[in-house]
Amino acid sequence: MVFNGNDKALAAQIGQRKVQAMTISPVGRDDYLDNESAVELTNHDINVMALRSLLLQASFNYERMQAGGWLYTLIPALRKIHNNPEDLSSSMKMHMEFINVHPFDVTFLSGLVLAMESSKEKISTIRAVKIALMGPLGGIGDALFWLTLLPICAGIGASLALQGSLFGPIIFLLMFNIVHFALRFGLAHYGYRAGTKAIFLLKTHTKNISHAASIVGMTVVGALVASYVHLSTPLIMTAGEAKVALQTDVLDKLMPNILPLGFTLLVYWLMKKNFSPVKLIGVTVVLGILGKLVGFL
């Protein structure tokens, strides 16, 4: 196969991103020591995984979000997949990294990840797929469960309750949870089967998939910064009789959300300097209070 200059440059950039990802990761390698495909997981294994996913948010925290519950969901299957203790340790360390996904459709992602683990895909590829699917699954879950299923079931249950029926709350709980558990277990099996069928494509196009997943992940992160990082200043600059609002008349015209972007880049730089997320949360709270007191924020 002949590569032109652009292909070689792209391959070099992808390799550099993987090296950078592994440098900041607690996992010391990108390949498992035992590269032989593991035994296929049974329906019982997938059902256990789906059942354990009910505790996804049991150890929720602001540093790693759902990482503890995510690993708890996967660990029985991971122990069956990885017979080598070092491989199991590497996998567990990777899955204890930050993750935040909708708790009702998370089983699709966990099924897909288990299929990739079974085929001993590269750790960076599994990580990239996790990051790429977190945002879309979160949006789908919110739209499907909170904005569609919940209002419909609650409306039917409330209507019965208003008519004096004691079955109103019962009907609501039954309808909502029948759909909820059907999707939770169904998506677990579908995600694992879809991942198993896609293994050949994953092995053939690993670099392209990692590159695409990295782009999607960065896009999701950028959207999250613009949507959830709120930072503005009420300062007004005066020049004679003229008054100029620093936020609306200057910063927003230069680039909307420039302050949230700058603060995010500052936090990222501090993390590169080995500041822990807990310390950064504390610094953010202190800066917010001081900025409000002096009138800068």
PDB file of C-alpha atoms in Angstrom:
ATOM      1  CA  MET A   1       0.000   0.000   0.000  1.00  0.00           C
ATOM      2  CA  VAL A   2       1.356   3.437  -0.953  1.00  0.00           C
ATOM      3  CA  PHE A   3       0.757   6.423   1.325  1.00  0.00           C
ATOM      4  CA  ASN A   4       0.944   9.992   0.136  1.00  0.00           C
ATOM      5  CA  GLY A   5       2.247  12.866   2.241  1.00  0.00           C
ATOM      6  CA  ASN A   6      -1.161  13.716   3.716  1.00  0.00           C
ATOM      7  CA  ASP A   7      -1.790  10.102   4.775  1.00  0.00           C
ATOM      8  CA  LYS A   8       1.586   9.907   6.477  1.00  0.00           C
ATOM      9  CA  ALA A   9       1.014  13.208   8.257  1.00  0.00           C
ATOM     10  CA  LEU A  10      -2.430  12.069   9.432  1.00  0.00           C
ATOM     11  CA  ALA A  11      -1.038   8.753  10.669  1.00  0.00           C
ATOM     12  CA  ALA A  12       1.690  10.619  12.546  1.00  0.00           C
ATOM     13  CA  GLN A  13      -0.871  12.941  14.171  1.00  0.00           C
ATOM     14  CA  ILE A  14      -3.037   9.985  15.248  1.00  0.00           C
ATOM     15  CA  GLY A  15      -0.018   8.227  16.717  1.00  0.00           C
ATOM     16  CA  GLN A  16       0.981  11.387  18.565  1.00  0.00           C
ATOM     17  CA  ARG A  17      -2.516  11.747  20.063  1.00  0.00           C
ATOM     18  CA  LYS A  18      -2.423   8.142  21.259  1.00  0.00           C
ATOM     19  CA  VAL A  19       0.989   8.673  22.856  1.00  0.00           C
ATOM     20  CA  GLN A  20      -0.307  11.803  24.589  1.00  0.00           C
ATOM     21  CA  ALA A  21      -3.415   9.986  25.807  1.00  0.00           C
ATOM     22  CA  MET A  22      -1.350   7.152  27.231  1.00  0.00           C
ATOM     23  CA  THR A  23       1.049   9.636  28.860  1.00  0.00           C
ATOM     24  CA  ILE A  24      -1.686  11.252  30.998  1.00  0.00           C
ATOM     25  CA  SER A  25      -3.450   7.940  31.591  1.00  0.00           C
ATOM     26  CA  PRO A  26      -2.815   5.775  34.665  1.00  0.00           C
ATOM     27  CA  VAL A  27      -2.567   2.793  32.280  1.00  0.00           C
ATOM     28  CA  GLY A  28       1.035   2.094  31.354  1.00  0.00           C
ATOM     29  CA  ARG A  29       0.447   0.331  28.029  1.00  0.00           C
ATOM     30  CA  ASP A  30      -1.936   0.413  25.072  1.00  0.00           C
ATOM     31  CA  ASP A  31      -1.995  -3.327  24.268  1.00  0.00           C
ATOM     32  CA  TYR A  32      -3.003  -6.223  26.483  1.00  0.00           C
ATOM     33  CA  LEU A  33      -0.301  -8.802  27.222  1.00  0.00           C
ATOM     34  CA  ASP A  34      -2.712 -11.619  26.323  1.00  0.00           C
ATOM     35  CA  ASN A  35      -3.966 -10.764  22.826  1.00  0.00           C
ATOM     36  CA  GLU A  36      -5.957 -13.967  22.344  1.00  0.00           C
ATOM     37  CA  SER A  37      -9.693 -13.326  21.992  1.00  0.00           C
ATOM     38  CA  ALA A  38     -11.577 -14.268  25.144  1.00  0.00           C
ATOM     39  CA  VAL A  39     -14.446 -16.711  25.399  1.00  0.00           C
ATOM     40  CA  GLU A  40     -17.766 -15.260  24.297  1.00  0.00           C
ATOM     41  CA  LEU A  41     -19.878 -13.902  27.116  1.00  0.00           C
ATOM     42  CA  THR A  42     -23.151 -15.717  27.792  1.00  0.00           C
ATOM     43  CA  ASN A  43     -26.618 -14.210  28.054  1.00  0.00           C
ATOM     44  CA  HIS A  44     -26.317 -14.643  31.822  1.00  0.00           C
ATOM     45  CA  ASP A  45     -23.136 -12.546  31.860  1.00  0.00           C
ATOM     46  CA  ILE A  46     -24.844  -9.757  29.913  1.00  0.00           C
ATOM     47  CA  ASN A  47     -27.904  -9.895  32.180  1.00  0.00           C
ATOM     48  CA  VAL A  48     -25.683  -9.614  35.263  1.00  0.00           C
ATOM     49  CA  MET A  49     -23.981  -6.606  33.715  1.00  0.00           C
ATOM     50  CA  ALA A  50     -27.357  -4.966  32.985  1.00  0.00           C
ATOM     51  CA  LEU A  51     -28.586  -5.662  36.508  1.00  0.00           C
ATOM     52  CA  ARG A  52     -25.458  -4.202  38.117  1.00  0.00           C
ATOM     53  CA  SER A  53     -25.859  -1.065  35.969  1.00  0.00           C
ATOM     54  CA  LEU A  54     -28.732  -0.073  38.275  1.00  0.00           C
ATOM     55  CA  LEU A  55     -26.020   1.059  40.717  1.00  0.00           C
ATOM     56  CA  LEU A  56     -24.211   3.185  38.125  1.00  0.00           C
ATOM     57  CA  GLN A  57     -24.609   6.370  40.171  1.00  0.00           C
ATOM     58  CA  ALA A  58     -24.184   4.829  43.622  1.00  0.00           C
ATOM     59  CA  SER A  59     -20.684   6.322  43.974  1.00  0.00           C
ATOM     60  CA  PHE A  60     -21.258   9.473  41.896  1.00  0.00           C
ATOM     61  CA  ASN A  61     -18.688  12.208  42.532  1.00  0.00           C
ATOM     62  CA  TYR A  62     -17.533  15.404  40.839  1.00  0.00           C
ATOM     63  CA  GLU A  63     -14.042  14.110  40.043  1.00  0.00           C
ATOM     64  CA  ARG A  64     -14.865  10.991  38.023  1.00  0.00           C
ATOM     65  CA  MET A  65     -18.677  11.165  37.909  1.00  0.00           C
ATOM     66  CA  GLN A  66     -19.961   7.592  37.382  1.00  0.00           C
ATOM     67  CA  ALA A  67     -16.595   5.821  37.123  1.00  0.00           C
ATOM     68  CA  GLY A  68     -17.029   3.702  40.270  1.00  0.00           C
ATOM     69  CA  GLY A  69     -20.472   2.473  39.254  1.00  0.00           C
ATOM     70  CA  TRP A  70     -19.299   1.935  35.668  1.00  0.00           C
ATOM     71  CA  LEU A  71     -16.473  -0.351  36.792  1.00  0.00           C
ATOM     72  CA  TYR A  72     -18.837  -2.140  39.198  1.00  0.00           C
ATOM     73  CA  THR A  73     -21.106  -2.818  36.202  1.00  0.00           C
ATOM     74  CA  LEU A  74     -18.315  -4.360  34.124  1.00  0.00           C
ATOM     75  CA  ILE A  75     -16.068  -6.100  36.618  1.00  0.00           C
ATOM     76  CA  PRO A  76     -17.614  -9.642  36.617  1.00  0.00           C
ATOM     77  CA  ALA A  77     -17.332  -9.777  32.821  1.00  0.00           C
ATOM     78  CA  LEU A  78     -13.833  -8.246  32.866  1.00  0.00           C
ATOM     79  CA  ARG A  79     -12.661 -10.947  35.277  1.00  0.00           C
ATOM     80  CA  LYS A  80     -13.968 -13.572  32.869  1.00  0.00           C
ATOM     81  CA  ILE A  81     -12.344 -11.876  29.852  1.00  0.00           C
ATOM     82  CA  HIS A  82      -8.893 -11.146  31.302  1.00  0.00           C
ATOM     83  CA  ASN A  83      -7.117 -14.154  32.786  1.00  0.00           C
ATOM     84  CA  ASN A  84      -3.849 -12.223  33.010  1.00  0.00           C
ATOM     85  CA  PRO A  85      -3.818 -10.183  36.281  1.00  0.00           C
ATOM     86  CA  GLU A  86      -1.858  -7.326  34.678  1.00  0.00           C
ATOM     87  CA  ASP A  87      -4.378  -7.084  31.828  1.00  0.00           C
ATOM     88  CA  LEU A  88      -7.243  -7.013  34.320  1.00  0.00           C
ATOM     89  CA  SER A  89      -5.457  -4.286  36.277  1.00  0.00           C
ATOM     90  CA  SER A  90      -4.907  -2.183  33.133  1.00  0.00           C
ATOM     91  CA  SER A  91      -8.534  -2.572  32.102  1.00  0.00           C
ATOM     92  CA  MET A  92      -9.824  -1.628  35.555  1.00  0.00           C
ATOM     93  CA  LYS A  93      -7.595   1.457  35.708  1.00  0.00           C
ATOM     94  CA  MET A  94      -8.845   2.618  32.331  1.00  0.00           C
ATOM     95  CA  HIS A  95     -12.486   2.109  33.301  1.00  0.00           C
ATOM     96  CA  MET A  96     -11.987   4.132  36.489  1.00  0.00           C
ATOM     97  CA  GLU A  97     -11.399   7.222  34.355  1.00  0.00           C
ATOM     98  CA  PHE A  98     -14.055   9.942  34.057  1.00  0.00           C
ATOM     99  CA  ILE A  99     -17.346   8.869  32.512  1.00  0.00           C
ATOM    100  CA  ASN A 100     -20.800  10.453  32.516  1.00  0.00           C
ATOM    101  CA  VAL A 101     -23.600   8.833  30.531  1.00  0.00           C
ATOM    102  CA  HIS A 102     -27.379   8.520  30.883  1.00  0.00           C
ATOM    103  CA  PRO A 103     -28.090   5.821  33.510  1.00  0.00           C
ATOM    104  CA  PHE A 104     -30.918   4.189  31.530  1.00  0.00           C
ATOM    105  CA  ASP A 105     -29.205   3.587  28.168  1.00  0.00           C
ATOM    106  CA  VAL A 106     -25.707   3.047  29.556  1.00  0.00           C
ATOM    107  CA  THR A 107     -25.993  -0.700  28.910  1.00  0.00           C
ATOM    108  CA  PHE A 108     -25.652  -0.177  25.169  1.00  0.00           C
ATOM    109  CA  LEU A 109     -22.223   1.376  25.745  1.00  0.00           C
ATOM    110  CA  SER A 110     -21.197  -1.217  28.333  1.00  0.00           C
ATOM    111  CA  GLY A 111     -22.237  -4.063  25.997  1.00  0.00           C
ATOM    112  CA  LEU A 112     -20.228  -2.542  23.158  1.00  0.00           C
ATOM    113  CA  VAL A 113     -17.214  -2.029  25.436  1.00  0.00           C
ATOM    114  CA  LEU A 114     -17.355  -5.643  26.657  1.00  0.00           C
ATOM    115  CA  ALA A 115     -17.348  -6.850  23.051  1.00  0.00           C
ATOM    116  CA  MET A 116     -14.225  -4.763  22.395  1.00  0.00           C
ATOM    117  CA  GLU A 117     -12.622  -6.037  25.605  1.00  0.00           C
ATOM    118  CA  SER A 118     -13.366  -9.631  24.562  1.00  0.00           C
ATOM    119  CA  SER A 119     -11.533  -9.101  21.275  1.00  0.00           C
ATOM    120  CA  LYS A 120      -8.630  -7.417  23.131  1.00  0.00           C
ATOM    121  CA  GLU A 121      -8.836  -4.132  21.259  1.00  0.00           C
ATOM    122  CA  LYS A 122      -6.304  -1.424  22.049  1.00  0.00           C
ATOM    123  CA  ILE A 123      -7.001   0.404  25.299  1.00  0.00           C
ATOM    124  CA  SER A 124      -6.869   3.785  23.544  1.00  0.00           C
ATOM    125  CA  THR A 125      -9.513   2.615  21.043  1.00  0.00           C
ATOM    126  CA  ILE A 126     -11.872   1.456  23.811  1.00  0.00           C
ATOM    127  CA  ARG A 127     -11.340   4.748  25.626  1.00  0.00           C
ATOM    128  CA  ALA A 128     -12.012   6.767  22.459  1.00  0.00           C
ATOM    129  CA  VAL A 129     -15.285   4.919  21.774  1.00  0.00           C
ATOM    130  CA  LYS A 130     -16.406   5.531  25.373  1.00  0.00           C
ATOM    131  CA  ILE A 131     -15.723   9.254  25.083  1.00  0.00           C
ATOM    132  CA  ALA A 132     -17.383   9.519  21.672  1.00  0.00           C
ATOM    133  CA  LEU A 133     -20.636   7.839  22.788  1.00  0.00           C
ATOM    134  CA  MET A 134     -21.082   9.515  26.187  1.00  0.00           C
ATOM    135  CA  GLY A 135     -22.620  12.706  24.801  1.00  0.00           C
ATOM    136  CA  PRO A 136     -24.941  11.172  22.172  1.00  0.00           C
ATOM    137  CA  LEU A 137     -26.270   8.559  24.615  1.00  0.00           C
ATOM    138  CA  GLY A 138     -26.871  11.287  27.183  1.00  0.00           C
ATOM    139  CA  GLY A 139     -28.909  13.334  24.709  1.00  0.00           C
ATOM    140  CA  ILE A 140     -30.862  10.306  23.484  1.00  0.00           C
ATOM    141  CA  GLY A 141     -31.586   9.179  27.049  1.00  0.00           C
ATOM    142  CA  ASP A 142     -32.863  12.601  28.119  1.00  0.00           C
ATOM    143  CA  ALA A 143     -35.116  12.893  25.077  1.00  0.00           C
ATOM    144  CA  LEU A 144     -36.424   9.332  25.306  1.00  0.00           C
ATOM    145  CA  PHE A 145     -36.945   8.941  29.052  1.00  0.00           C
ATOM    146  CA  TRP A 146     -37.291  12.366  30.684  1.00  0.00           C
ATOM    147  CA  LEU A 147     -38.989  14.273  27.849  1.00  0.00           C
ATOM    148  CA  THR A 148     -41.135  11.499  26.325  1.00  0.00           C
ATOM    149  CA  LEU A 149     -41.683   8.371  28.415  1.00  0.00           C
ATOM    150  CA  LEU A 150     -41.919  10.043  31.837  1.00  0.00           C
ATOM    151  CA  PRO A 151     -44.524  12.710  30.866  1.00  0.00           C
ATOM    152  CA  ILE A 152     -46.672  10.118  29.077  1.00  0.00           C
ATOM    153  CA  CYS A 153     -46.654   7.621  31.954  1.00  0.00           C
ATOM    154  CA  ALA A 154     -47.057  10.346  34.589  1.00  0.00           C
ATOM    155  CA  GLY A 155     -49.951  11.882  32.660  1.00  0.00           C
ATOM    156  CA  ILE A 156     -51.819   8.576  32.484  1.00  0.00           C
ATOM    157  CA  GLY A 157     -51.137   7.832  36.166  1.00  0.00           C
ATOM    158  CA  ALA A 158     -52.149  11.340  37.268  1.00  0.00           C
ATOM    159  CA  SER A 159     -55.338  11.175  35.208  1.00  0.00           C
ATOM    160  CA  LEU A 160     -56.372   7.951  36.942  1.00  0.00           C
ATOM    161  CA  ALA A 161     -55.440   9.374  40.356  1.00  0.00           C
ATOM    162  CA  LEU A 162     -57.534  12.507  39.771  1.00  0.00           C
ATOM    163  CA  GLN A 163     -60.516  10.269  39.080  1.00  0.00           C
ATOM    164  CA  GLY A 164     -60.052   8.704  42.513  1.00  0.00           C
ATOM    165  CA  SER A 165     -58.368   5.483  41.377  1.00  0.00           C
ATOM    166  CA  LEU A 166     -55.777   4.022  43.711  1.00  0.00           C
ATOM    167  CA  PHE A 167     -54.134   2.382  40.700  1.00  0.00           C
ATOM    168  CA  GLY A 168     -52.889   5.728  39.312  1.00  0.00           C
ATOM    169  CA  PRO A 169     -49.424   5.599  40.976  1.00  0.00           C
ATOM    170  CA  ILE A 170     -49.189   1.846  40.402  1.00  0.00           C
ATOM    171  CA  ILE A 171     -49.963   2.183  36.680  1.00  0.00           C
ATOM    172  CA  PHE A 172     -47.398   4.968  36.396  1.00  0.00           C
ATOM    173  CA  LEU A 173     -44.645   2.905  38.025  1.00  0.00           C
ATOM    174  CA  LEU A 174     -45.513  -0.232  36.049  1.00  0.00           C
ATOM    175  CA  MET A 175     -45.635   1.494  32.649  1.00  0.00           C
ATOM    176  CA  PHE A 176     -42.437   3.454  33.170  1.00  0.00           C
ATOM    177  CA  ASN A 177     -40.388   0.579  34.557  1.00  0.00           C
ATOM    178  CA  ILE A 178     -41.598  -2.022  32.054  1.00  0.00           C
ATOM    179  CA  VAL A 179     -40.236   0.147  29.244  1.00  0.00           C
ATOM    180  CA  HIS A 180     -37.191   1.125  31.290  1.00  0.00           C
ATOM    181  CA  PHE A 181     -36.101  -2.438  32.125  1.00  0.00           C
ATOM    182  CA  ALA A 182     -36.961  -3.747  28.646  1.00  0.00           C
ATOM    183  CA  LEU A 183     -34.656  -1.148  27.122  1.00  0.00           C
ATOM    184  CA  ARG A 184     -31.967  -1.564  29.779  1.00  0.00           C
ATOM    185  CA  PHE A 185     -31.628  -5.321  29.225  1.00  0.00           C
ATOM    186  CA  GLY A 186     -32.401  -5.194  25.496  1.00  0.00           C
ATOM    187  CA  LEU A 187     -29.760  -2.530  24.822  1.00  0.00           C
ATOM    188  CA  ALA A 188     -27.193  -4.542  26.799  1.00  0.00           C
ATOM    189  CA  HIS A 189     -27.598  -7.567  24.499  1.00  0.00           C
ATOM    190  CA  TYR A 190     -27.890  -5.407  21.389  1.00  0.00           C
ATOM    191  CA  GLY A 191     -24.729  -3.440  22.263  1.00  0.00           C
ATOM    192  CA  TYR A 192     -22.731  -6.633  22.835  1.00  0.00           C
ATOM    193  CA  ARG A 193     -23.957  -8.274  19.619  1.00  0.00           C
ATOM    194  CA  ALA A 194     -23.363  -5.119  17.603  1.00  0.00           C
ATOM    195  CA  GLY A 195     -19.851  -4.864  19.034  1.00  0.00           C
ATOM    196  CA  THR A 196     -19.112  -8.515  18.255  1.00  0.00           C
ATOM    197  CA  LYS A 197     -20.200  -8.106  14.630  1.00  0.00           C
ATOM    198  CA  ALA A 198     -18.189  -4.921  14.281  1.00  0.00           C
ATOM    199  CA  ILE A 199     -14.938  -6.403  15.595  1.00  0.00           C
ATOM    200  CA  PHE A 200     -13.554  -7.102  12.112  1.00  0.00           C
ATOM    201  CA  LEU A 201     -14.201  -3.513  11.045  1.00  0.00           C
ATOM    202  CA  LEU A 202     -12.689  -2.258  14.298  1.00  0.00           C
ATOM    203  CA  LYS A 203      -9.527  -4.285  13.731  1.00  0.00           C
ATOM    204  CA  THR A 204      -9.276  -3.165  10.096  1.00  0.00           C
ATOM    205  CA  HIS A 205      -9.955   0.522  10.687  1.00  0.00           C
ATOM    206  CA  THR A 206      -8.640   1.047  14.218  1.00  0.00           C
ATOM    207  CA  LYS A 207      -6.715   4.217  13.365  1.00  0.00           C
ATOM    208  CA  ASN A 208      -9.615   5.758  11.464  1.00  0.00           C
ATOM    209  CA  ILE A 209     -12.086   4.885  14.221  1.00  0.00           C
ATOM    210  CA  SER A 210      -9.809   6.307  16.908  1.00  0.00           C
ATOM    211  CA  HIS A 211      -9.310   9.478  14.892  1.00  0.00           C
ATOM    212  CA  ALA A 212     -13.055   9.888  14.258  1.00  0.00           C
ATOM    213  CA  ALA A 213     -13.900   9.120  17.881  1.00  0.00           C
ATOM    214  CA  SER A 214     -11.333  11.674  19.058  1.00  0.00           C
ATOM    215  CA  ILE A 215     -12.884  14.339  16.826  1.00  0.00           C
ATOM    216  CA  VAL A 216     -16.379  13.541  18.116  1.00  0.00           C
ATOM    217  CA  GLY A 217     -15.103  13.561  21.691  1.00  0.00           C
ATOM    218  CA  MET A 218     -13.461  16.974  21.269  1.00  0.00           C
ATOM    219  CA  THR A 219     -16.667  18.298  19.657  1.00  0.00           C
ATOM    220  CA  VAL A 220     -18.721  17.071  22.612  1.00  0.00           C
ATOM    221  CA  VAL A 221     -16.284  18.627  25.077  1.00  0.00           C
ATOM    222  CA  GLY A 222     -16.431  21.933  23.185  1.00  0.00           C
ATOM    223  CA  ALA A 223     -20.232  21.903  23.256  1.00  0.00           C
ATOM    224  CA  LEU A 224     -20.227  21.128  26.982  1.00  0.00           C
ATOM    225  CA  VAL A 225     -17.896  24.070  27.660  1.00  0.00           C
ATOM    226  CA  ALA A 226     -20.173  26.474  25.771  1.00  0.00           C
ATOM    227  CA  SER A 227     -23.338  25.094  27.390  1.00  0.00           C
ATOM    228  CA  TYR A 228     -22.363  24.461  31.020  1.00  0.00           C
ATOM    229  CA  VAL A 229     -19.476  26.802  31.854  1.00  0.00           C
ATOM    230  CA  HIS A 230     -21.126  30.133  32.687  1.00  0.00           C
ATOM    231  CA  LEU A 231     -18.759  33.045  33.267  1.00  0.00           C
ATOM    232  CA  SER A 232     -19.411  36.722  32.607  1.00  0.00           C
ATOM    233  CA  THR A 233     -18.444  40.081  34.046  1.00  0.00           C
ATOM    234  CA  PRO A 234     -20.708  43.075  34.865  1.00  0.00           C
ATOM    235  CA  LEU A 235     -17.824  45.580  34.635  1.00  0.00           C
ATOM    236  CA  ILE A 236     -18.571  48.823  32.832  1.00  0.00           C
ATOM    237  CA  MET A 237     -15.759  50.989  31.495  1.00  0.00           C
ATOM    238  CA  THR A 238     -16.277  54.747  31.365  1.00  0.00           C
ATOM    239  CA  ALA A 239     -14.560  57.253  29.119  1.00  0.00           C
ATOM    240  CA  GLY A 240     -15.983  60.683  29.789  1.00  0.00           C
ATOM    241  CA  GLU A 241     -19.731  60.378  29.318  1.00  0.00           C
ATOM    242  CA  ALA A 242     -19.437  57.177  27.325  1.00  0.00           C
ATOM    243  CA  LYS A 243     -20.060  53.892  29.093  1.00  0.00           C
ATOM    244  CA  VAL A 244     -19.042  50.560  27.611  1.00  0.00           C
ATOM    245  CA  ALA A 245     -20.146  47.219  29.075  1.00  0.00           C
ATOM    246  CA  LEU A 246     -17.065  44.991  29.025  1.00  0.00           C
ATOM    247  CA  GLN A 247     -19.062  41.784  28.517  1.00  0.00           C
ATOM    248  CA  THR A 248     -21.688  42.740  25.925  1.00  0.00           C
ATOM    249  CA  ASP A 249     -19.923  45.538  24.082  1.00  0.00           C
ATOM    250  CA  VAL A 250     -16.386  44.149  23.983  1.00  0.00           C
ATOM    251  CA  LEU A 251     -15.915  40.460  24.864  1.00  0.00           C
ATOM    252  CA  ASP A 252     -19.086  39.107  23.223  1.00  0.00           C
ATOM    253  CA  LYS A 253     -18.303  40.992  20.035  1.00  0.00           C
ATOM    254  CA  LEU A 254     -14.776  39.619  19.961  1.00  0.00           C
ATOM    255  CA  MET A 255     -15.970  36.048  20.519  1.00  0.00           C
ATOM    256  CA  PRO A 256     -19.046  34.753  22.374  1.00  0.00           C
ATOM    257  CA  ASN A 257     -18.204  32.667  25.468  1.00  0.00           C
ATOM    258  CA  ILE A 258     -14.581  33.807  25.431  1.00  0.00           C
ATOM    259  CA  LEU A 259     -14.443  33.926  29.251  1.00  0.00           C
ATOM    260  CA  PRO A 260     -15.719  30.335  29.702  1.00  0.00           C
ATOM    261  CA  LEU A 261     -13.218  29.199  27.068  1.00  0.00           C
ATOM    262  CA  GLY A 262     -10.360  31.016  28.793  1.00  0.00           C
ATOM    263  CA  PHE A 263     -11.301  29.595  32.195  1.00  0.00           C
ATOM    264  CA  THR A 264     -11.539  26.075  30.733  1.00  0.00           C
ATOM    265  CA  LEU A 265      -8.099  26.395  29.156  1.00  0.00           C
ATOM    266  CA  LEU A 266      -6.747  27.647  32.498  1.00  0.00           C
ATOM    267  CA  VAL A 267      -8.192  24.626  34.314  1.00  0.00           C
ATOM    268  CA  TYR A 268      -6.743  22.315  31.643  1.00  0.00           C
ATOM    269  CA  TRP A 269      -3.312  23.932  32.054  1.00  0.00           C
ATOM    270  CA  LEU A 270      -3.492  23.522  35.832  1.00  0.00           C
ATOM    271  CA  MET A 271      -4.416  19.844  35.425  1.00  0.00           C
ATOM    272  CA  LYS A 272      -1.331  19.409  33.242  1.00  0.00           C
ATOM    273  CA  LYS A 273       0.596  20.867  36.195  1.00  0.00           C
ATOM    274  CA  ASN A 274      -0.756  18.003  38.361  1.00  0.00           C
ATOM    275  CA  PHE A 275      -3.484  19.984  40.134  1.00  0.00           C
ATOM    276  CA  SER A 276      -6.114  17.523  41.332  1.00  0.00           C
ATOM    277  CA  PRO A 277      -9.776  17.993  40.229  1.00  0.00           C
ATOM    278  CA  VAL A 278     -10.813  18.413  43.885  1.00  0.00           C
ATOM    279  CA  LYS A 279      -8.375  21.318  44.332  1.00  0.00           C
ATOM    280  CA  LEU A 280      -9.594  22.891  41.091  1.00  0.00           C
ATOM    281  CA  ILE A 281     -13.203  22.695  42.294  1.00  0.00           C
ATOM    282  CA  GLY A 282     -12.147  24.477  45.478  1.00  0.00           C
ATOM    283  CA  VAL A 283     -10.253  27.152  43.517  1.00  0.00           C
ATOM    284  CA  THR A 284     -13.300  27.665  41.286  1.00  0.00           C
ATOM    285  CA  VAL A 285     -15.585  28.172  44.303  1.00  0.00           C
ATOM    286  CA  VAL A 286     -13.159  30.641  45.930  1.00  0.00           C
ATOM    287  CA  LEU A 287     -12.710  32.614  42.687  1.00  0.00           C
ATOM    288  CA  GLY A 288     -16.470  32.741  42.203  1.00  0.00           C
ATOM    289  CA  ILE A 289     -17.078  34.109  45.712  1.00  0.00           C
ATOM    290  CA  LEU A 290     -14.244  36.652  45.536  1.00  0.00           C
ATOM    291  CA  GLY A 291     -15.234  37.736  42.034  1.00  0.00           C
ATOM    292  CA  LYS A 292     -18.807  38.353  43.195  1.00  0.00           C
ATOM    293  CA  LEU A 293     -17.679  40.283  46.280  1.00  0.00           C
ATOM    294  CA  VAL A 294     -15.368  42.652  44.353  1.00  0.00           C
ATOM    295  CA  GLY A 295     -17.867  43.034  41.514  1.00  0.00           C
ATOM    296  CA  PHE A 296     -15.792  41.409  38.789  1.00  0.00           C
ATOM    297  CA  LEU A 297     -18.155  38.434  38.246  1.00  0.00           C
TER     298      LEU A 297
END
